[in-house]
Every structure is written in C-alpha cells, then in structure tokens.
CSV table of C-alpha atoms in Angstrom, one decimal:
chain,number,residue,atom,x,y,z
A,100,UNK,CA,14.0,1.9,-16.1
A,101,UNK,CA,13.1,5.5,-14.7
A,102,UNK,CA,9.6,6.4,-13.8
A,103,UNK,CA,8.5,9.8,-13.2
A,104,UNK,CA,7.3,10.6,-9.6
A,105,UNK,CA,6.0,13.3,-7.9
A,106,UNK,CA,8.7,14.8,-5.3
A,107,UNK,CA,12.1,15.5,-6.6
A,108,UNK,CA,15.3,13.5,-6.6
A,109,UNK,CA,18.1,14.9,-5.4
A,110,UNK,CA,21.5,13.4,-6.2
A,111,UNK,CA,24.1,12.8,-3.8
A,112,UNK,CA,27.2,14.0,-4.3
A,113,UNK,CA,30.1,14.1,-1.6
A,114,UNK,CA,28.3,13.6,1.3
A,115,UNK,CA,28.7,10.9,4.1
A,116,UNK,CA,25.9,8.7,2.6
A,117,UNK,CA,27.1,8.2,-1.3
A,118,UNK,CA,27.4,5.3,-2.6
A,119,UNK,CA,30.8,4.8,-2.3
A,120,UNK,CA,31.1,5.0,1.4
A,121,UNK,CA,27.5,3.1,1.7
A,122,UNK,CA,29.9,-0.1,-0.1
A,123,UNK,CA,32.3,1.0,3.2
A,124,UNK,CA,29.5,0.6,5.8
A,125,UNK,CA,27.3,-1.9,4.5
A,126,UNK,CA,28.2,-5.5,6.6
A,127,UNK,CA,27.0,-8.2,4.0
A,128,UNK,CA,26.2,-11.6,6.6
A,129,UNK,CA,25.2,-15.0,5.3
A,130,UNK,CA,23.0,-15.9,7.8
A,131,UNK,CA,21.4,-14.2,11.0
A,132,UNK,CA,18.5,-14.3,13.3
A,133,UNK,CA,17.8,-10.4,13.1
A,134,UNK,CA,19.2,-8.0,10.9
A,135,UNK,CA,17.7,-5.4,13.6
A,136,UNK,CA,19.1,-7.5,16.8
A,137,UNK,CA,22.5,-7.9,15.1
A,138,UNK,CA,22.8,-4.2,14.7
A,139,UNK,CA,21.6,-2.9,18.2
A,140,UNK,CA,24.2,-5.5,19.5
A,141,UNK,CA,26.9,-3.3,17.3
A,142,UNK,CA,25.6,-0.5,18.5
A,143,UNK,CA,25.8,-1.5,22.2
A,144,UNK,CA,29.0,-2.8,21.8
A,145,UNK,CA,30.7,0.2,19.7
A,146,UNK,CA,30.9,3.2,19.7
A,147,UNK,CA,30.4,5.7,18.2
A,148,UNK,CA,28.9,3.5,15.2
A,149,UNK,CA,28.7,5.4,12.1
A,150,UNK,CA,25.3,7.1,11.1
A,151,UNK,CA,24.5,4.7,7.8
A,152,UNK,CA,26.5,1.6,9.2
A,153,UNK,CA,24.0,-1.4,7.8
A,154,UNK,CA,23.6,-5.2,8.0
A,155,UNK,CA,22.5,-7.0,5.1
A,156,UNK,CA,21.9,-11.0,5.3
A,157,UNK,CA,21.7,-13.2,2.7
A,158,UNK,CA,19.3,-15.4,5.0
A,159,UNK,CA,17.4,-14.2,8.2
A,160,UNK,CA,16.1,-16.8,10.1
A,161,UNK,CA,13.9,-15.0,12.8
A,162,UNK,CA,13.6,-11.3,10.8
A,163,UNK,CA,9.9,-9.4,13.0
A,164,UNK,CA,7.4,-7.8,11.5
A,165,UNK,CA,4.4,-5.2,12.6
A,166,UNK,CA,2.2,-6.6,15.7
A,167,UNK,CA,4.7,-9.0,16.9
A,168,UNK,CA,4.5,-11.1,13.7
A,169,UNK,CA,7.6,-12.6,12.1
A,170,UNK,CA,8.9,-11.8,8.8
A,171,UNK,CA,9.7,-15.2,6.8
A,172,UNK,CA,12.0,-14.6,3.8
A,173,UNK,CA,13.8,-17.8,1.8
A,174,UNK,CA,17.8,-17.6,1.9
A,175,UNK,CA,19.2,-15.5,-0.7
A,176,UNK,CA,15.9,-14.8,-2.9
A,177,UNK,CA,15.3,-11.3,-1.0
A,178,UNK,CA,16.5,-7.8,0.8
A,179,UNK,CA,16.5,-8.2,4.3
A,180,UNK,CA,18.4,-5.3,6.1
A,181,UNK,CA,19.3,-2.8,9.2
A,182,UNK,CA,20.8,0.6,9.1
A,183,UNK,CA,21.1,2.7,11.5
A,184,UNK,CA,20.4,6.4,11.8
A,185,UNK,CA,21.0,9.8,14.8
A,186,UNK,CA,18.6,11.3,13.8
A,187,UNK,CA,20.0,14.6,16.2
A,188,UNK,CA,18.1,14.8,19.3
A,189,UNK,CA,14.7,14.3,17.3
A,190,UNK,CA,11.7,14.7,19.5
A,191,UNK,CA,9.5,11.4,20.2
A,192,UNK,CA,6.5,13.2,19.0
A,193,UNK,CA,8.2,13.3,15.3
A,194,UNK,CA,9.0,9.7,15.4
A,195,UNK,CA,5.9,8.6,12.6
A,196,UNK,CA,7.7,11.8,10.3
A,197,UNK,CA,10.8,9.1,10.4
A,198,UNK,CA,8.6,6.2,9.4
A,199,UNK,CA,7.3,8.2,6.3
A,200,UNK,CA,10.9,9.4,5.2
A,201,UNK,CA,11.9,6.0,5.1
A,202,UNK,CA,8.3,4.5,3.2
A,203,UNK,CA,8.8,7.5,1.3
A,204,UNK,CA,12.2,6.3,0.3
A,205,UNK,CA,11.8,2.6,-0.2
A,206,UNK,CA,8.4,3.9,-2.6
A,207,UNK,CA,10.7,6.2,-4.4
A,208,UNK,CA,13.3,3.4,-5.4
A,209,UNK,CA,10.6,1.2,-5.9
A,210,UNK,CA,9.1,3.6,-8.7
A,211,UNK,CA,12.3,3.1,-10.7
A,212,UNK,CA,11.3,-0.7,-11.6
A,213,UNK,CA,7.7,-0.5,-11.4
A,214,UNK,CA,4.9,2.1,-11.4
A,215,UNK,CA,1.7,0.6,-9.3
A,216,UNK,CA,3.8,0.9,-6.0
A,217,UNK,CA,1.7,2.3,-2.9
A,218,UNK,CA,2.4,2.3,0.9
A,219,UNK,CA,-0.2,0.7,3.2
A,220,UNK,CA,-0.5,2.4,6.5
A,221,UNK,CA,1.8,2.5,8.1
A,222,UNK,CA,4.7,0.9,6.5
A,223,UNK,CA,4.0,-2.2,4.6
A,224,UNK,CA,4.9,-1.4,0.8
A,225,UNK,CA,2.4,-3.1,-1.7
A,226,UNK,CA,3.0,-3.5,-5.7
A,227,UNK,CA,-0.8,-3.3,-7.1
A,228,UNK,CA,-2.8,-5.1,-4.3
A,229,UNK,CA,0.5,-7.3,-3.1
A,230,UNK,CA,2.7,-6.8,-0.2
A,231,UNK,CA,6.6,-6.8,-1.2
A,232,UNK,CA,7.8,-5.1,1.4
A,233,UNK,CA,7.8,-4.4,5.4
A,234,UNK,CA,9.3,-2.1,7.8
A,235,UNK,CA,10.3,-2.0,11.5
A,236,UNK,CA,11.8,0.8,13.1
A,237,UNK,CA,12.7,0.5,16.6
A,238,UNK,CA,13.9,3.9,18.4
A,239,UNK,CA,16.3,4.1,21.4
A,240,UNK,CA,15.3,7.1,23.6
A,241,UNK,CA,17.5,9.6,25.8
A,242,UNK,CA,14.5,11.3,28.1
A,243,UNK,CA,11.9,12.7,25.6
A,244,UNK,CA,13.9,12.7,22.0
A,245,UNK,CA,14.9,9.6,19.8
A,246,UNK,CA,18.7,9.2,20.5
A,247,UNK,CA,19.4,6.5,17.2
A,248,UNK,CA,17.2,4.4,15.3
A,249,UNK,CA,17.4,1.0,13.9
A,250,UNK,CA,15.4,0.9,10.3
A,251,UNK,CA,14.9,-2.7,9.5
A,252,UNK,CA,13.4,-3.6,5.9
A,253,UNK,CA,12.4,-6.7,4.1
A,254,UNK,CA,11.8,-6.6,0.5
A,255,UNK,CA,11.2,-9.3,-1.8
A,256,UNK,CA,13.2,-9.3,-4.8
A,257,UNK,CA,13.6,-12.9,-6.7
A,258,UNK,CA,11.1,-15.3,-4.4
A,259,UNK,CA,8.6,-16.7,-7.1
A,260,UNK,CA,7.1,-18.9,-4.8
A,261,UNK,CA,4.8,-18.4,-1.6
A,262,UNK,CA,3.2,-20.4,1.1
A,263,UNK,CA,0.1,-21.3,0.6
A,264,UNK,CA,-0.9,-18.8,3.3
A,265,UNK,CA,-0.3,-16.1,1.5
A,266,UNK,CA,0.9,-16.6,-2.0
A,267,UNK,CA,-2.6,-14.5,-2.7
A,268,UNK,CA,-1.1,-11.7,-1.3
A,269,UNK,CA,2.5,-11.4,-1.8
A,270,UNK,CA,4.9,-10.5,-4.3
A,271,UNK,CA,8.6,-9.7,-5.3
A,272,UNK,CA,10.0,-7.3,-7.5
A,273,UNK,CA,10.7,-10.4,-9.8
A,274,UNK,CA,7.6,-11.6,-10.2
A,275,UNK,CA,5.8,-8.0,-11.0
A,276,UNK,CA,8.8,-7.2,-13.5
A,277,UNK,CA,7.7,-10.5,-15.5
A,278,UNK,CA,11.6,-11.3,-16.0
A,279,UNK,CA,12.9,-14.5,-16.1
A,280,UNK,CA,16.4,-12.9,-14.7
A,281,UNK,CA,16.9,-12.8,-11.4
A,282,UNK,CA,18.1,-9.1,-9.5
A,283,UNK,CA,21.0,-8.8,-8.3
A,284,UNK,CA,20.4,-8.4,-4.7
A,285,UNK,CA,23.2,-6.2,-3.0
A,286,UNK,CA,23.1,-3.7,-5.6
A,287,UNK,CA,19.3,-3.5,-5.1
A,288,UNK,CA,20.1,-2.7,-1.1
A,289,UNK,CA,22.9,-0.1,-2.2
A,290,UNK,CA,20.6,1.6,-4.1
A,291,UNK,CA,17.3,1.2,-1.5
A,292,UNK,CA,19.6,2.6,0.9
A,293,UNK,CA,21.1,5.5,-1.4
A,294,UNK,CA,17.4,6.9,-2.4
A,295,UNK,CA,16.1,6.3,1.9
A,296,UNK,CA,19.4,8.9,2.0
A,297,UNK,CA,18.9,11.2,-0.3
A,298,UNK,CA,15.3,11.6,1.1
A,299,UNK,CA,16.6,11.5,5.0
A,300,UNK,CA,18.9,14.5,3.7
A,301,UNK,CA,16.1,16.4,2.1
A,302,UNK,CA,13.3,16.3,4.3
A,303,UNK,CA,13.2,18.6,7.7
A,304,UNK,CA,12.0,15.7,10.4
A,305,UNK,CA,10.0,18.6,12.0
A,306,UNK,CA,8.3,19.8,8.8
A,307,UNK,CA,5.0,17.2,9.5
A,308,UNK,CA,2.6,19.0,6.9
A,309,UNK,CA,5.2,18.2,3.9
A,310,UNK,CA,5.7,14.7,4.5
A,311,UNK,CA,2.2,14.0,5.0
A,312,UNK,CA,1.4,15.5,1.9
A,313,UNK,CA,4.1,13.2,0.2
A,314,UNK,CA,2.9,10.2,2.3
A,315,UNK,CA,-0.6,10.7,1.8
A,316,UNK,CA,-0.4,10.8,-2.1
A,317,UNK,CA,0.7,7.2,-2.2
A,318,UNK,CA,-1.1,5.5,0.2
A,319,UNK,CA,-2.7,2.3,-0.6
A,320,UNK,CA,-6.9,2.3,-1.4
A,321,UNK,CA,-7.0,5.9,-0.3
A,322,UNK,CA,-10.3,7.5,-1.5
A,323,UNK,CA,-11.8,3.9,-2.2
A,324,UNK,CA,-14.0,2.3,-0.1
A,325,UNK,CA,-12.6,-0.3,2.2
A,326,UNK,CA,-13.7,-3.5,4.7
A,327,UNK,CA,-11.9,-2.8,8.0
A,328,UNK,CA,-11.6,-4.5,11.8
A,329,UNK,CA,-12.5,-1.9,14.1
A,330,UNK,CA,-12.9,-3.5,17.5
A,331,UNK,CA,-13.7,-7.0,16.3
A,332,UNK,CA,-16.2,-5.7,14.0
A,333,UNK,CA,-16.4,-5.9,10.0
A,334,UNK,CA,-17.0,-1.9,9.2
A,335,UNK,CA,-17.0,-0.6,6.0
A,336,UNK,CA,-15.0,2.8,5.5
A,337,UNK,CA,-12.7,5.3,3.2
A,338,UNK,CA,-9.4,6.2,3.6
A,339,UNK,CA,-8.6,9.8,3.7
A,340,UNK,CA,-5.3,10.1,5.2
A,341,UNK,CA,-3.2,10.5,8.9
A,342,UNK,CA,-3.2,12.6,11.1
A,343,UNK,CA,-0.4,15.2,12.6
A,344,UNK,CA,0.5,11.5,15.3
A,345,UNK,CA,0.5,9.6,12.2
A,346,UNK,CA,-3.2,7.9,12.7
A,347,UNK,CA,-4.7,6.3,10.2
A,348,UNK,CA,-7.9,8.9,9.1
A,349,UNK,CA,-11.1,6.9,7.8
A,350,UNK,CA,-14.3,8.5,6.7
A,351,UNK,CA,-16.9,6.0,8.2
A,352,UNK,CA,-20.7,7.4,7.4
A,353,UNK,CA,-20.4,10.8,7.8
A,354,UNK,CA,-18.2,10.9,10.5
A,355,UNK,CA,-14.6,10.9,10.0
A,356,UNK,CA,-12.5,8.6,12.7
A,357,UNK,CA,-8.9,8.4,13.7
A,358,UNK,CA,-7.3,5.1,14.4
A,359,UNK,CA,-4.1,3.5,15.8
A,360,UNK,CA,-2.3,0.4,14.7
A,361,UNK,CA,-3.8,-1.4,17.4
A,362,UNK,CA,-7.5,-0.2,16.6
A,363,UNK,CA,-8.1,-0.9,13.3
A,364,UNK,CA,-6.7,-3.4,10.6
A,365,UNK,CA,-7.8,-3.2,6.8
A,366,UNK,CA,-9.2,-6.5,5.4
A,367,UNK,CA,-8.4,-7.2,1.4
C-alpha cells in the first residue's frame, strides 16, 4: 500500500546501503539482552565494522528506552534492532539533526502501511494517539564530533496483546492494519532500514532548518492544546515546534517556552 507523503523518495540504486547488501550486513539473533549492547561490543571488538552493519533479534530480553526506561517486547511478535552509522566527523551540536533523519525515516516507512503516523518529541513514533515505536541513539565521541552511532529501534509489528499497564496506549502495525495476517518481520526491518538510508543519504546533517521543517510537519498534537509536566506541575500548553538544539517549543499563555527532555513530559 503506498501513501503519498510530503518529502520525496528517492530510490536507491548501487550504493553501499541497497537492499541487497543490507541482506549481507543484517545479523538476524534469536535472543539477546540489547540489540544496542550487542552491537557496540562488535564494534569494540572489530574493526573497521561496516557503516550499515545491523543486529536484529527475534527476542530482546533487556532492549532501553528514553529516561532510563526499558523497552519490553514479546519474542518474535516485533522489530527490535541496531545499526550502526559514521556519520563523518559530525559535530555534537548536530547530533538531534541525526535523531530526526532517523524519525523521519522510520515515519516515512511507516506511511506506506498506514496514514495517521506522527512522531512524538523526540523520538517515540505514535499511530493515531498509540505508541508503536521507540528510538535510542547512543553516540561515541572523538573530542567535539560524533565518531559512530548506534541507532537502536523497537517497533511493534504483530503483538495484539498488551499489559494492562499500557494496552491503552500502545499499538502495532498489526493491530492498526485490522489484518488477521501476521507481517513478516525481517522484511519489515529490511525495508525500515532501506527508507532510514535513503533519507541518511539525502539529507545534509548540517542543513538544521530543512529537517526541522520536515520534522516539525509530523509531530504529534502540534498546534493542539496539550496537559504537560513542567517541574512537577500539571500546565496546560501548545505545541509549536523545536528549536535549532532540538527543544521541544510550547506556547504556554502568551509566552512561548523551550524545554528539554528532562523538563517537561506531555500527559495523554
């Protein structure tokens, strides 16, 4: 199913990301701890690794999240992997531009299956109001630039049942196709990984302006207004957008605000 979106897709063709060498450097596990740990230890251990080298597992048993928080998935029901990318002596203070290239991405291939797909700041990816999907990048620095980064994603993709805790607010690609056939989980990751590519390819890292403007657009309750906790505090605000350090922007009252993760947390 093909859904119009609103940047361009650009097919790849002979380039060291196609598809056929992503079948060459995608590592399919059965079980590990982290997807993310697993890699850094290949990386550690060998080198040079291949830019686009990635670790799928068909179960992760200890898989992190944003804030220190842990990412549960059930064994082969969902997309839980790591890739790796050099991302050429990239400055630190571009490091959010990396995180929207790669929600940019995971939205984009998203958008083929279903068309209510947003990103929540910063990079949780919701289907209407339900999270299917989490990032976690984690950088390794050489003085002041980002030397490689380890992109680890979770996406669900056949779970139809939730905890308790938060079967309210979760979701899988499954469930919001209303099919009673389940995905075929490694081709969804070669394709994830193919669009995050052809995007990575596209974008200039530096060029903050575009890919805010491409972030922005998608972002989840933007314009509508919102309960947050600011500082232990129930506030009601609007989302307007980030900022050029990748902040989330709110319009509280009349006075427009600027948060980090650690400031603020949106309440639905």
């Amino acid at each position: 199913m093909n859904v119009p979106y609103t940047y361009n897709t650009i097919l790849l063709q002979n380039n060291t990301f196609s598809g056929l060498n992503l079948r060459q450097n995608l590592i399919v596990l059965e079980e590990v701890s982290s997807t993310n740990d697993y890699l850094k230890e290949l990386l550690s251990n060998i080198k040079p690794l291949a830019e686009g080298t990635a670790i799928m597992a068909k179960h992760q048993t200890q898989g992190k999240g944003q804030r220190g928080s842990t990412w549960l998935t059930k064994a082969e029901e969902n997309l839980t992997v790591s890739f790796l990318l050099l991302p050429n002596k990239l400055d630190i203070q571009y490091a959010f531009n990396l995180n929207m290239i790669i929600c940019l991405g995971v939205h984009q291939w998203l958008k083929h299956y279903v068309e209510d797909v947003y990103i929540k700041w910063p990079n949780d990816i919701y289907i209407g109001r339900k999270k299917v999907g989490g990032i976690l990048i984690e950088n390794q620095l050489k003085g002041a630039t980002i030397k490689s980064s380890v992109i680890g994603i979770g996406i669900n993709i056949n779970q139809e049942d939730f905890k308790s805790t938060i079967k309210t607010i979760a979701t899988s690609l499954k469930l919001s196709l209303k099919t009673s056939k389940n995905l075929n989980i490694e081709a969804c990751c070669i394709e994830m990984l193919s669009q995050i590519f052809t995007l990575y390819k596209q974008f200039d890292l530096k060029n903050t302006d575009q890919l805010r403007k491409a972030y922005t657009s998608f972002l989840f309750r933007r314009g509508q207004p919102t309960l947050f906790e600011i500082n232990g505090e129930q506030i009601k605000g609007t989302i307007e957008g980030i900022d050029r350090m990748g902040r989330l922007i709110v319009l509280i009252g009349d006075s427009r605000q600027s948060f980090d993760l650690k400031e603020i947390r949106l309440l639905i």
